[in-house]
Amino acid sequence: IVLGVSFNMASQERPTFADIFDEDEAQQSFLMSKPTCFLIVGKPGTGKATLGKKISQAWNSIFIEAKELITDHIKRGTDQGNKMQALLHQGLSIPEELVTHLILDKINSPEVAHLGYVLCGFPSLCEEYVKIPQQIELIKNFKLTPDIIINIKCPDTDLGKRLCGLKQDPNTGIIYQREDWDPALKEKQKKQQVGEEGEEEEEEEEEELEEEQEEEMSLTEKLVYRPEDFPENVKERIKLFKDILLRPVEDLMIDHDPHYLIELDGNMKPQKIFETVLSRLVSLGLRLGSVVMKLQNSEEEETLQETDTDQLLRLLASSSMIAPRYRWRRSRWGQTCPVALKEGFIKRGLVEFAVSFLDKMYLMSSEEALRKFMQNPRQYLLPPMPLPPCKVAVVGPKCSGKTTLCNFIANKYAGKVLDMSVLIKPFAEEAKKNFIEKAVEEATELAIKTVRMKLQEERILKEQDKPEETEGIEELEYQKEMPETLAAEVLEEITADHPEVLEIVAEAVRAASETPVTITPDLYMAALEQAINKLHEKKKK
């Protein structure tokens, strides 16, 4: 017995050379992790938006900036975009309240919950809607708070010179710095870069320089200064930042973890600034955003639709590989759509909606499911998924607590209660209504016949009681024709509105209302099927 116990205990120990890496735990850890979020602050015109775009592209994050959001909404034709476009056409400015709501909605969007964000231009210098301290509190209370704060520093004099040298192309909206449009500065930079070269190369360069100078002259003639880049306006913007925003931003950076605070020299070139940030981020060991990629194009879809299941999955595994010999692996969902399964449906995925995420491939069932999965796949892949939809039937005798138990289960697991006693009511009322209508129809027809016969008998009796006025053949002919004439008159007089008919019909309606209607099993099935179909339609929306 002792040996048996020791053997069982030894068998439960982990083998020495076993791989302790658990792939499911690693994937679950990633799906439950917080995406990396960035906040870029600094004086106006220090290049926050330029750096933010580059970081968002390199880190697969969502770039959030007021101007970008406004442009995106106008392009997509949303309700907010149409409202902002109408204001701009009228020459009005967009309210700060609307811009703030755009930023907050984007931060709380599904794609940001998956990929994280790079936020620029917030907190804002404008205090029309939210004061600076409240804006700082909003940042601290974000659902996804910033992990990295990047502060771009630049002396006032250097920043003023740079901003005063900016010009804009009115046709394209592109902004050029002084070294991009000033021929004297460009010539000086080229002389510094070019060393001693041969005469032939100098002649070729002179020809190229002449062509470039012509292009630069045509470009320079089109460029204009923006009002905000006038020297007096630049000084006012910098002074306003230092007066109302610098101190709250510094307090925010003081409260932040210094290991995740990056301060940069704004006098460096934009590319150099980006490389500095990238090297610092790599040293911090932060995780990049994982993007969902579509696997198929239109040409491959036609060839794969005719193949069987196993061959289909093998072909998908080798499409759009990120590196040689690294094929996409099959997931536990197989060909089932993860989005539909999460919503309570079992739907087969389609080839044209095949995607890859992490190291696995998934098949979506529709364009809408594909859009939802590409925005944020985490909510569809987290445990306990893949789990088929659960349907529970609670039965028992009357007054045993079936309804109470159903409500408890539904509240606990966010389910929907289908109570047959409630679902059958509309069908029972409809059946009762049809039964009464049929009873009225039958009673009306029978009442008309009954009243006719009654009136006909009364008139015949009255005619028989009258003394005989004629004799012979004429009297006999009159007696033969009299019942037919009398019946025709009665037929014309008796209708459904006759008082006696109405009285008989009312009695029939009263009796039909008191008679219980037997509900057939088909009605129960129809009520349950209708409720399930409505539930499916509601989930699809």
XYZ file of C-alpha atoms in Angstrom:
541
model
C 0.000 0.000 0.000
C 2.831 2.381 0.856
C 4.555 1.663 -2.438
C 1.329 2.266 -4.322
C 0.841 5.617 -2.645
C 4.395 6.717 -3.352
C 4.016 5.674 -6.982
C 0.832 7.735 -7.384
C 2.451 10.784 -5.818
C 5.462 10.474 -8.082
C 3.262 10.115 -11.130
C 1.549 13.429 -10.315
C 4.830 15.349 -10.310
C 5.690 17.326 -13.438
C 8.259 15.541 -15.637
C 11.674 17.185 -15.643
C 11.861 17.847 -19.386
C 8.215 18.724 -19.963
C 7.378 22.005 -21.664
C 5.596 24.086 -19.054
C 4.464 26.638 -21.661
C 0.684 26.581 -21.931
C -0.508 28.057 -25.208
C -4.081 28.542 -24.027
C -2.917 30.419 -20.939
C -0.624 32.611 -23.040
C -3.441 33.493 -25.443
C -5.844 34.155 -22.591
C -3.253 36.376 -20.922
C -2.909 38.420 -24.110
C -6.667 38.682 -24.669
C -7.180 39.939 -21.116
C -4.216 42.329 -21.167
C -4.580 46.086 -21.508
C -3.497 47.530 -24.876
C -0.689 50.086 -24.856
C -1.987 53.669 -24.789
C 0.006 56.856 -25.468
C -0.528 60.500 -24.552
C 1.581 63.122 -26.346
C 1.800 66.601 -24.798
C 3.812 69.718 -25.541
C 3.628 73.307 -26.698
C 1.593 74.170 -29.807
C 3.408 73.323 -33.035
C 6.048 70.993 -31.565
C 5.064 68.118 -33.881
C 2.754 66.134 -31.614
C 0.426 65.030 -34.430
C 3.321 64.079 -36.729
C 4.888 61.913 -34.038
C 1.508 60.471 -33.058
C 0.770 59.275 -36.596
C 4.138 57.544 -36.855
C 3.734 55.833 -33.478
C 0.215 54.655 -34.329
C 1.450 53.130 -37.593
C 4.431 51.411 -35.970
C 2.540 50.229 -32.882
C -0.729 49.300 -34.659
C -2.630 51.720 -32.427
C -5.535 54.076 -33.144
C -4.512 57.704 -33.703
C -6.907 60.087 -31.923
C -6.727 63.781 -32.706
C -9.521 66.326 -33.106
C -8.763 67.265 -36.711
C -8.436 63.620 -37.784
C -11.724 62.693 -36.119
C -13.579 65.588 -37.750
C -12.216 64.686 -41.190
C -13.073 61.007 -40.700
C -16.681 61.706 -39.673
C -17.207 64.071 -42.603
C -15.798 61.518 -45.072
C -17.977 58.715 -43.696
C -21.065 60.925 -43.767
C -22.154 60.259 -40.191
C -24.802 62.365 -38.458
C -22.123 64.196 -36.512
C -20.050 64.612 -39.671
C -22.964 66.126 -41.587
C -23.646 68.480 -38.685
C -20.018 69.635 -38.572
C -19.869 70.057 -42.336
C -22.990 72.225 -42.261
C -21.411 74.415 -39.584
C -18.205 74.786 -41.603
C -20.144 75.701 -44.757
C -21.847 78.464 -42.782
C -18.459 79.798 -41.693
C -19.001 78.776 -38.073
C -16.602 76.979 -35.755
C -17.284 73.486 -34.447
C -18.394 73.567 -30.779
C -15.859 72.316 -28.267
C -18.529 70.113 -26.703
C -18.971 68.166 -29.942
C -15.213 67.722 -30.400
C -14.815 66.481 -26.817
C -17.593 63.940 -27.301
C -15.923 62.717 -30.498
C -12.672 62.107 -28.614
C -14.371 60.338 -25.699
C -16.491 58.157 -28.011
C -13.394 57.121 -29.933
C -11.509 56.233 -26.755
C -14.432 54.025 -25.673
C -14.776 52.374 -29.107
C -14.222 48.599 -29.663
C -11.156 49.077 -31.887
C -9.419 51.183 -29.223
C -10.249 48.565 -26.578
C -8.294 46.073 -28.706
C -5.415 48.114 -30.193
C -5.007 51.030 -27.798
C -4.671 54.681 -28.783
C -2.249 57.542 -29.404
C -3.918 60.714 -28.094
C -2.782 64.173 -29.227
C -4.215 67.639 -28.644
C -5.929 66.758 -25.367
C -6.128 68.445 -22.896
C -7.094 71.385 -25.053
C -6.409 75.080 -24.574
C -10.087 75.814 -25.179
C -12.180 75.853 -22.007
C -15.598 76.559 -23.506
C -17.006 73.150 -22.551
C -14.601 71.604 -20.014
C -12.081 73.456 -17.872
C -8.429 72.366 -17.834
C -8.599 70.630 -14.406
C -11.673 68.686 -15.512
C -9.884 67.645 -18.716
C -6.990 66.299 -16.639
C -9.469 64.374 -14.482
C -11.057 62.937 -17.624
C -7.657 61.604 -18.703
C -7.060 60.056 -15.289
C -10.509 58.429 -15.333
C -10.343 57.024 -18.863
C -11.441 53.416 -19.167
C -8.000 52.892 -20.746
C -5.607 55.282 -19.018
C -2.378 56.334 -20.802
C 0.546 53.964 -20.243
C 3.165 56.191 -21.897
C 3.285 59.992 -21.667
C 5.518 61.684 -24.244
C 6.504 65.300 -23.608
C 8.039 67.248 -26.511
C 10.079 70.197 -25.223
C 11.196 73.167 -27.272
C 12.436 76.676 -26.275
C 10.044 79.517 -27.000
C 12.423 81.309 -29.382
C 13.153 78.224 -31.480
C 9.491 77.269 -31.558
C 8.478 80.799 -32.549
C 10.947 80.834 -35.456
C 9.706 77.468 -36.666
C 6.018 78.395 -36.509
C 6.550 81.769 -38.173
C 8.228 79.984 -41.078
C 5.294 77.678 -41.819
C 3.360 78.078 -45.060
C 0.369 76.209 -46.437
C -0.676 75.147 -49.921
C -4.298 76.386 -50.218
C -5.116 73.723 -52.823
C -3.905 70.640 -50.942
C -3.785 71.892 -47.345
C -0.205 70.616 -46.932
C 1.928 72.653 -44.522
C 5.591 73.276 -45.402
C 8.369 74.318 -43.061
C 10.811 77.068 -44.020
C 13.536 74.626 -45.078
C 11.026 73.035 -47.482
C 10.141 76.194 -49.398
C 12.968 78.726 -48.769
C 15.518 78.358 -51.644
C 18.319 79.980 -49.623
C 17.990 77.488 -46.768
C 17.732 74.519 -49.125
C 20.849 75.627 -50.984
C 22.729 76.007 -47.728
C 21.731 72.517 -46.588
C 22.778 70.941 -49.863
C 26.192 72.615 -49.750
C 26.747 71.228 -46.293
C 25.831 67.701 -47.380
C 27.699 67.609 -50.679
C 31.480 67.083 -50.466
C 34.135 67.502 -53.095
C 33.087 65.795 -56.355
C 34.227 65.707 -59.994
C 33.469 68.360 -62.550
C 31.134 66.097 -64.572
C 29.043 65.357 -61.510
C 28.959 69.057 -60.704
C 27.626 69.836 -64.184
C 24.892 67.194 -63.836
C 23.999 68.512 -60.416
C 23.787 72.055 -61.766
C 21.223 70.919 -64.344
C 19.214 69.099 -61.671
C 19.428 72.122 -59.396
C 18.027 74.348 -62.123
C 15.024 72.043 -62.563
C 14.460 71.842 -58.818
C 14.687 75.608 -58.496
C 11.993 76.043 -61.141
C 9.700 73.648 -59.267
C 10.462 75.389 -55.984
C 9.673 78.790 -57.459
C 6.294 77.578 -58.745
C 5.550 75.998 -55.352
C 6.678 79.064 -53.390
C 4.365 81.296 -55.388
C 1.344 79.218 -54.346
C 2.134 78.993 -50.630
C 0.506 81.374 -48.155
C 0.936 82.212 -44.475
C -1.775 81.136 -42.056
C -3.109 83.778 -39.626
C -2.216 81.638 -36.603
C 1.427 81.593 -37.761
C 1.838 85.370 -37.653
C 4.489 86.327 -35.033
C 2.057 88.061 -32.688
C -0.375 85.116 -32.803
C 2.427 82.590 -32.246
C 3.604 84.439 -29.142
C 0.042 84.596 -27.841
C -0.475 80.826 -28.326
C 2.760 79.957 -26.514
C 1.971 82.385 -23.693
C -1.550 80.964 -23.329
C -0.157 77.431 -23.092
C 2.339 78.406 -20.405
C -0.270 80.338 -18.427
C -3.158 77.847 -18.261
C -2.002 74.405 -19.441
C 1.665 73.935 -18.587
C 1.220 73.543 -14.823
C -1.659 70.972 -14.975
C 0.260 68.923 -17.562
C 3.377 68.974 -15.389
C 1.323 67.767 -12.410
C -0.034 64.942 -14.566
C 3.497 63.910 -15.549
C 4.679 64.075 -11.918
C 1.949 61.619 -10.889
C 2.884 59.268 -13.739
C 5.436 56.448 -13.455
C 8.811 58.018 -14.441
C 9.865 54.826 -16.246
C 7.013 55.405 -18.702
C 7.589 59.146 -19.155
C 9.536 60.073 -22.300
C 10.829 63.631 -22.754
C 12.138 64.692 -26.160
C 13.967 67.616 -27.729
C 11.594 69.321 -30.137
C 14.481 70.825 -32.145
C 15.347 67.410 -33.588
C 14.046 66.266 -36.955
C 10.684 64.422 -36.839
C 12.284 61.165 -38.004
C 14.987 61.413 -35.345
C 12.362 62.044 -32.664
C 10.408 58.991 -33.810
C 13.492 56.762 -33.784
C 14.309 57.919 -30.260
C 10.805 57.082 -29.053
C 10.834 53.714 -30.815
C 14.122 52.653 -29.231
C 12.811 53.666 -25.809
C 9.581 51.719 -26.298
C 11.479 48.601 -27.343
C 13.612 48.816 -24.205
C 10.460 48.951 -22.069
C 9.298 45.618 -23.472
C 5.831 46.834 -24.421
C 3.593 44.652 -26.552
C 2.501 45.834 -29.997
C -1.111 45.733 -31.085
C -2.166 42.537 -32.839
C -4.106 43.319 -36.021
C -6.720 41.047 -37.598
C -5.807 40.381 -41.250
C -8.081 39.242 -44.067
C -6.723 36.074 -45.672
C -8.472 35.930 -49.030
C -8.716 38.119 -52.095
C -11.377 37.983 -54.805
C -9.342 35.719 -57.121
C -8.577 33.105 -54.466
C -12.169 32.991 -53.228
C -13.474 31.526 -56.498
C -10.939 28.687 -56.491
C -11.483 27.783 -52.825
C -15.275 27.712 -52.852
C -15.359 24.421 -54.776
C -12.949 22.528 -52.485
C -13.893 20.293 -49.565
C -13.504 21.261 -45.917
C -10.098 19.740 -45.144
C -8.556 20.949 -48.379
C -10.074 24.381 -47.786
C -8.476 24.732 -44.356
C -5.110 23.532 -45.678
C -5.155 26.139 -48.444
C -6.164 28.889 -46.037
C -3.330 27.947 -43.689
C -0.758 28.767 -46.365
C -2.281 32.039 -47.609
C -0.888 35.456 -46.643
C 1.827 33.977 -44.420
C 3.844 36.561 -42.488
C 7.029 34.493 -42.911
C 8.070 31.350 -44.800
C 7.178 28.052 -43.105
C 4.925 29.778 -40.572
C 1.479 28.577 -41.593
C -1.738 29.668 -39.938
C -3.065 27.093 -37.513
C -6.609 25.875 -37.053
C -8.503 27.259 -34.101
C -10.876 25.429 -31.811
C -13.766 27.119 -33.625
C -12.992 25.232 -36.838
C -15.402 26.540 -39.486
C -17.849 28.000 -36.956
C -18.183 31.793 -36.854
C -16.909 33.112 -33.458
C -19.110 36.220 -33.612
C -22.301 34.263 -34.280
C -21.409 31.730 -31.575
C -20.902 34.519 -29.033
C -24.322 35.923 -29.955
C -25.998 32.541 -29.447
C -26.047 31.123 -32.986
C -24.171 28.288 -34.635
C -23.288 29.471 -38.149
C -20.806 28.107 -40.634
C -18.100 30.564 -41.681
C -17.510 31.509 -45.312
C -14.256 31.538 -47.273
C -14.605 35.148 -48.374
C -14.655 36.221 -44.715
C -11.571 34.269 -43.583
C -9.225 36.183 -41.246
C -6.087 35.521 -39.227
C -5.408 36.652 -35.670
C -2.315 35.863 -33.620
C -1.266 32.485 -35.102
C -4.709 31.088 -35.965
C -7.336 31.467 -38.671
C -11.062 32.069 -38.269
C -14.032 32.067 -40.641
C -16.775 34.675 -40.300
C -20.367 34.145 -41.405
C -21.179 37.610 -42.795
C -19.806 41.041 -43.602
C -21.192 42.411 -40.343
C -19.545 39.622 -38.332
C -16.260 40.327 -40.132
C -16.477 44.030 -39.247
C -17.151 43.286 -35.570
C -14.333 40.733 -35.337
C -11.801 43.025 -36.999
C -12.710 45.856 -34.624
C -12.183 43.825 -31.457
C -11.728 40.028 -31.565
C -11.014 39.717 -27.840
C -14.603 39.560 -26.649
C -15.351 36.677 -29.042
C -12.310 34.546 -28.140
C -12.135 34.849 -24.354
C -13.119 31.783 -22.274
C -15.535 30.054 -21.945
C -15.770 30.377 -25.736
C -16.038 28.349 -27.904
C -19.138 27.297 -26.038
C -22.346 26.341 -27.867
C -25.434 28.352 -26.914
C -27.143 26.928 -23.830
C -30.910 26.409 -23.776
C -32.527 25.343 -20.479
C -36.071 23.969 -20.138
C -37.631 24.187 -16.663
C -40.639 21.904 -16.098
C -42.634 20.894 -13.055
C -46.108 20.813 -11.496
C -48.227 23.893 -10.980
C -47.033 26.369 -8.301
C -43.664 24.601 -7.991
C -41.640 27.802 -8.655
C -40.800 27.317 -12.335
C -41.136 31.003 -13.228
C -39.068 32.167 -10.252
C -36.288 29.712 -11.043
C -36.281 30.764 -14.717
C -35.934 34.427 -13.768
C -33.043 33.668 -11.397
C -31.200 31.698 -14.091
C -31.783 34.425 -16.687
C -30.499 37.164 -14.358
C -27.422 35.142 -13.449
C -26.375 34.213 -16.997
C -27.896 37.135 -18.972
C -30.457 34.884 -20.615
C -33.936 35.381 -21.993
C -37.002 33.817 -20.336
C -39.589 32.290 -22.685
C -42.673 31.752 -20.490
C -45.294 29.766 -22.394
C -48.108 31.124 -20.220
C -47.162 34.611 -21.438
C -46.300 33.669 -25.014
C -49.584 31.811 -25.577
C -51.797 34.744 -24.496
C -51.934 36.491 -27.912
C -52.666 33.176 -29.619
C -55.310 32.270 -27.021
C -56.969 35.662 -27.465
C -56.914 35.231 -31.229
C -58.409 31.730 -30.926
C -61.116 33.050 -28.575
C -61.890 35.868 -30.992
C -62.174 33.476 -33.927
C -64.406 31.159 -31.856
C -66.762 34.026 -30.962
C -66.853 35.288 -34.562
C -67.736 31.814 -35.767
C -70.430 31.514 -33.085
C -71.878 34.897 -34.125
C -71.932 33.859 -37.772
C -73.664 30.562 -37.042
C -76.081 32.125 -34.537
C -77.040 34.896 -36.973
C -77.836 32.448 -39.747
C -79.824 30.206 -37.412
C -81.637 33.159 -35.806
C -82.757 34.527 -39.176
C -84.210 31.136 -40.137
C -85.907 30.761 -36.755
C -87.504 34.215 -36.849
C -88.637 33.702 -40.443
C -90.346 30.436 -39.590
C -91.950 31.998 -36.537
C -93.327 34.976 -38.476
C -94.442 32.756 -41.310
C -96.387 30.506 -38.926
C -97.983 33.514 -37.255
C -99.174 34.968 -40.553
C -100.534 31.626 -41.738
C -102.490 31.270 -38.519
C -103.871 34.783 -38.912
C -104.937 34.095 -42.487
C -106.645 30.848 -41.470
C -108.667 32.665 -38.811
C -110.168 35.104 -41.424
C -113.704 34.270 -42.891
C -113.878 32.839 -46.364
C -114.580 35.642 -48.874
C -114.329 33.764 -52.123
C -115.411 30.410 -53.338
C -114.700 28.045 -56.181
C -111.600 27.823 -58.272
C -110.407 31.386 -57.584
C -110.368 30.686 -53.834
C -108.292 27.534 -54.286
C -105.754 29.326 -56.512
C -105.459 32.159 -53.995
C -104.743 29.724 -51.157
C -102.007 28.025 -53.217
C -100.261 31.305 -54.081
C -100.571 32.802 -50.579
C -97.756 30.813 -48.787
C -95.251 31.679 -51.543
C -96.100 35.379 -51.432
C -96.031 35.345 -47.659
C -92.597 33.655 -47.597
C -91.174 36.237 -49.998
C -92.435 39.096 -47.832
C -90.953 37.514 -44.702
C -87.630 36.956 -46.501
C -87.450 40.631 -47.349
C -88.275 41.754 -43.835
C -85.939 39.533 -41.711
C -82.245 40.665 -41.575
C -79.366 40.500 -39.088
C -80.510 43.815 -37.580
C -83.883 42.438 -36.570
C -84.413 42.831 -32.803
C -85.259 39.169 -32.263
C -82.200 38.119 -34.304
C -79.973 40.434 -32.298
C -81.340 39.017 -29.062
C -80.595 35.441 -30.129
C -77.094 36.407 -31.333
C -76.312 38.213 -28.055
C -77.277 35.122 -26.101
C -75.025 33.016 -28.342
C -72.113 35.438 -27.836
C -72.601 35.305 -24.075
C -72.541 31.526 -24.136
C -69.468 31.450 -26.415
C -67.597 33.894 -24.158
C -68.177 31.656 -21.156
C -67.098 28.538 -23.023
C -63.351 27.781 -22.541
C -61.317 27.438 -25.749
C -59.066 24.418 -26.064
C -55.593 25.465 -27.323
C -54.071 22.894 -29.626
C -50.392 21.847 -29.475
C -49.889 23.519 -32.852
C -50.666 26.903 -31.298
C -48.099 26.311 -28.552
C -45.489 25.420 -31.173
C -46.337 28.509 -33.229
C -46.034 30.777 -30.167
C -42.659 29.309 -29.192
C -41.332 29.499 -32.747
C -42.402 33.134 -33.089
C -40.689 34.078 -29.806
C -37.441 32.348 -30.822
C -37.444 34.056 -34.232
C -37.957 37.472 -32.616
C -35.091 36.776 -30.225
C -32.798 35.843 -33.134
C -33.726 38.980 -35.075
C -33.064 41.154 -32.020
C -29.622 39.598 -31.529
C -28.752 40.093 -35.189
C -29.483 43.820 -34.897
